[in-house]
Amino acid sequence: MSSAELIAGILWLALTAYAVLAGADFGGGVWDLFARGPRAADQRKAVAEAMGPVWEANHVWLIFMITGLFTAFPTAFGVLSLALFLPFTIALIGIVFRGASFAFRAHGRDAVGPLSPWGVIFGVASVITPFFLGTAVAAVASGSIHAPNAQFAGSFLDGWTTPLAIVMGLFALSMCAYLAATYLMVENEREPALLADFRSRAIAAALASGVLALLAFAISAIEAPALMQALLGRGLPLFVLALLNGPLALWAVWRSRPRIARIAVAGQVVLVLWAWAVGQWPYLVPPDLTIAATAAPAATLSAMLVVITIGGLLLVPSLWLLFRVFKTGRTEASG
Amino acid sequence: MDNTTLARATMGTSLGFHIVFAVLGVGMPLLMSVAEGLALWRHDKSWLELARRWSRAFGVLFAVGAVSGTVLSFELGLLWPRFMAFSGGIFGLPFSAEGFAFFLEAIFLGLYLYGWNRLSPLQHWLTSIPIALSGAASAVFVVMANAWMNTPAGFTLGPGGQLAQVDPVAAALNPSTATEDPHMVVSAYVVTGFVVAAVYAAGMLRGRNDVFHRRGLALGMTMAAIAIVLAGITGDSSARFIYGAQPAKFAAMEGIYQTESGAPIHLGGIPDDTQQRVLFAIEIPKALSFLATFDPNAVVRGLNTFPAADRPSPLLVHLSFDGMVGLGLFIGFMAALFWLLAIRRRSLPTHRRLLLGLVLAGPASVVAMEAGWFVTEFGRQPWIVYGIMRTSQAVTTAPALGLTFAIFIVIYLGLAITTARLLLMLAARNREAGKANVSPVTSSHE
Ligand code: HDD
Ligand code: HEM
Ligand code: HEM
């Protein structure tokens, strides 16, 4: 494996981490917005407690991905920044509103719980952001970004305004909601009423995700045969695993097995992302930009690997500490 | 307006906004760490309460810094795709390192803000150290990238403009790094120190003279006084370095149009391009040549030796430079006065006029820092990578830049107003808690 491929793989891991961790934070915002019933305030509190200590760290995966992309694959970054200017700008505005409103509410006077203006902004931004990031992914995955000679040649609407992109945006959104609901089931294992609330939400999100996934697959047969071929070609083993894992995840949610559900749903996201990655390998931005052709000079790539190794050695134990202190404490204390 | 102008305006506004939160992100963790350390060491609960109060405010500041920083990392590509496609592989390395600094800062801040009850006091204090270190590290890394834009190094260009012999480490350690990085880091402590001191000085002016105000003022002024001396020293070496490395920027800073030996310093004044001289300035003969080289007759290259298309605006750069230095002298004077009086009286001075001056020194330090960035950025124009790529060659062709500029202006205004209101509210809540004695620690000794 070349160092460019290795770094592409690491960036894909970062994307996976962002999807599995920050995706759930966006999903938390969705459930905040749609908190209903007698326990609406408790649901919001559960979301805020789960996100509070970790969302900023989860968000950094995105930054890591961006800086990694422009260091290791500068031409691909230049092309993507042009081609996806509009969805990225909208998602960016969503990210700003989501982060700021969460912090303003958490540290401000408004108690978390009742619907507040900051809460509404937090919820709406949490819906918008994954949707537009999903449409951007669709533009890349469907091979709609054309860059012959590494120069962007297309319109600013290419690929992310198609029916496929809209379905994939909604799919991204529903997967975020699904992730969040199952994580919140784990966090509220000992609160039967909240557990039931999040279980029914998880089921709803699961069904929506399933339908949208099938729809996306069907549309891609017409609109993006390249994506279809990628998934049924090199990506097939992972794609089949994803198809099998889907029902397993739903079963675990249905039977109220939060811990299994959490792994299965996160696994679903991982499988889908990697089926796509493996399917389009060795392309970074199909149909024109391969990993090798857009890679930075070799000296940069090896220096980056050194930085990533050192950084990783600092990062992994720190992350472990963070999640140990905040994500296992409650069950340990009581069990 | 054309895309170049709009993109420059958007980029400059975003950076100018982010940097305010970024410098506090460098300085505040150090103050919190010191305060909490003192609490542990002296078994003193009011130091602890001070650290807690700061941490609540910092929670808000950090979030705004994080989202505005995210805007910047996107904007580098969204506004300057050609610049990034060219430079990413050369100067990206420090950004990758910065990513890890952000991780550590965000992780340990999560532990710090939400861990008061889950960690032992010692463990809790220990989490503040990586926050302070990674905050400073992220400033060091990102300014390396900026320094590279000023004095690009670590690559060669082939005849067709293709890159060769890329050395990202040499790029990160380009010549400007040695002067720009230290000056930026100490400036972050300058701003944090003076801003914190200004907050407590303002409280004292309103008759609040409790232990938190006295200690907040003293600690802020300690940081400010140490850092402002270092800012002067590092700034001076920056200026001397620019004399050799970026002569057009230097000429613009000083308003030197014609090459001359024994060049004077212009204090203030308005550089006038048509008359090719600085109007209304106080001139000190030979001072510039002397300051730049220690030789009063040294030659300073004039702006008109550069092709008209390669000149930065002396109006912007000279005024920004004098603004930074002038305000730097003012706040340095305030710090000196404060500590002289404190040492003479053996207690914190509380003269109204001195406190008023300290209240002004807070915003003045922020303006000095922004002005310094204007020197660096306006002084580099018309280049985005000095001598290599012009800003106008780097810009995006995307539509609707005017609209996104307008949206971001509104967002920044909204964020600024809300942050300010929230911080005022946190302060008011602290006071209520103090009055009602709800918090058991506020009535402690001293
Ligand atoms: C509180 C802030 C502050 C204060 C008091 C000063 N500076 Fe400064 N200065 C900055 C904050 C700053 C900065 C953080 O805004 C800059 C922008 C880029 C950088 O590295 O630091 C800067 C840049 C900057 C530059 C341009 C560097 C470049 O383009 O590479 C020069 C020549 C100076 N400074 C010189 C000085 C001198 C001679 C000072 C004397 C008192 C001074 N500064 C005080
Ligand atoms: C945070 C403090 C900073 C401030 C206040 C600041 C300010 C500005 C301003 C006012 C401009 C517009 C200049 C003009 O077009 O005439 C600008 C441009 C720019 N700055 Fe900075 N800057 C800062 C730091 C940085 C850093 C650390 C980097 C890079 C790594 C950077 C990269 C750029 C780029 C790419 C542009 C656009 C191109 C150009 O105008 O040359 N800036 N900045
Ligand atoms: C082109 C210029 C810049 C870019 C692209 C940039 C990018 C970012 C990003 C993405 C974050 C968010 C990290 C998180 O999510 O936690 C951030 C935060 C931060 N940045 Fe910048 N930054 C720039 C300029 C600067 C400068 C000049 C400094 C120097 C002092 C700086 C210091 C910081 C610090 C300390 C934080 C932590 C957040 C906080 O405490 O508020 N940045 N920056």
Coordinates of C-alpha atoms and ligand atoms in Angstrom, one line a residue, chain B residues 8 11-12 15-16 19 76 80 83 95 142 145-146 149 370 373-374 377-378 380-381 383-384 391, ligand 2:
Chain B
R8 CA -10.8 39.1 0.9
M11 CA -11.7 36.1 4.8
G12 CA -10.5 39.1 6.7
L15 CA -10.1 35.9 10.7
G16 CA -10.6 39.1 12.6
I19 CA -8.7 35.6 16.5
L76 CA -9.5 28.4 3.0
W80 CA -9.2 30.2 -2.3
F83 CA -4.3 28.7 -3.5
F95 CA -2.5 22.3 9.9
V142 CA -1.4 28.0 12.4
A145 CA 1.3 28.4 7.9
N146 CA 0.8 32.1 7.8
M149 CA 2.6 32.7 3.1
E370 CA -6.0 43.2 15.2
W373 CA -2.7 41.3 11.7
F374 CA -3.6 44.0 9.4
E377 CA -2.0 40.6 5.8
F378 CA -2.4 44.0 4.1
R380 CA 1.6 41.0 2.0
Q381 CA -0.7 42.2 -0.7
W383 CA 0.4 38.4 -2.9
I384 CA -1.4 35.5 -1.2
T391 CA -4.4 36.9 -4.4
Ligands
HEM2 C1 -6.3 35.3 13.0 C2 -5.6 36.4 12.8 C3 -5.6 36.9 11.4 C4 -6.2 38.1 11.0 C5 -7.0 39.1 11.8 C6 -6.0 38.1 9.5 C7 -6.5 39.2 8.8 C8 -6.6 39.1 7.4 C9 -7.2 40.1 6.6 C10 -7.6 41.5 7.0 C11 -7.1 39.7 5.3 C12 -7.5 40.4 4.0 C13 -6.3 41.1 3.5 C14 -6.5 41.7 2.2 O1 -7.1 41.1 1.3 O2 -6.0 42.9 1.9 C15 -6.6 38.4 5.3 C16 -6.4 37.6 4.2 C17 -5.9 36.3 4.3 N1 -5.4 35.6 5.4 FE1 -5.2 36.4 7.2 N2 -5.3 37.0 9.1 C18 -5.1 36.3 10.2 C19 -4.4 35.1 10.3 C20 -4.2 34.3 9.2 C21 -3.5 33.0 9.2 C22 -3.0 32.3 10.4 C23 -3.6 32.5 7.9 C24 -3.1 31.2 7.4 C25 -2.8 30.3 7.6 C26 -4.2 33.5 7.1 C27 -4.5 33.3 5.8 C28 -5.1 34.3 5.0 C29 -5.5 34.1 3.6 C30 -5.4 32.8 2.8 C31 -6.0 35.3 3.2 C32 -6.6 35.6 1.8 C33 -5.7 36.0 0.8 C34 -5.1 37.4 0.9 O3 -5.9 38.4 1.1 O4 -3.9 37.5 0.9 N3 -4.5 34.6 7.9 N4 -6.3 38.0 6.6

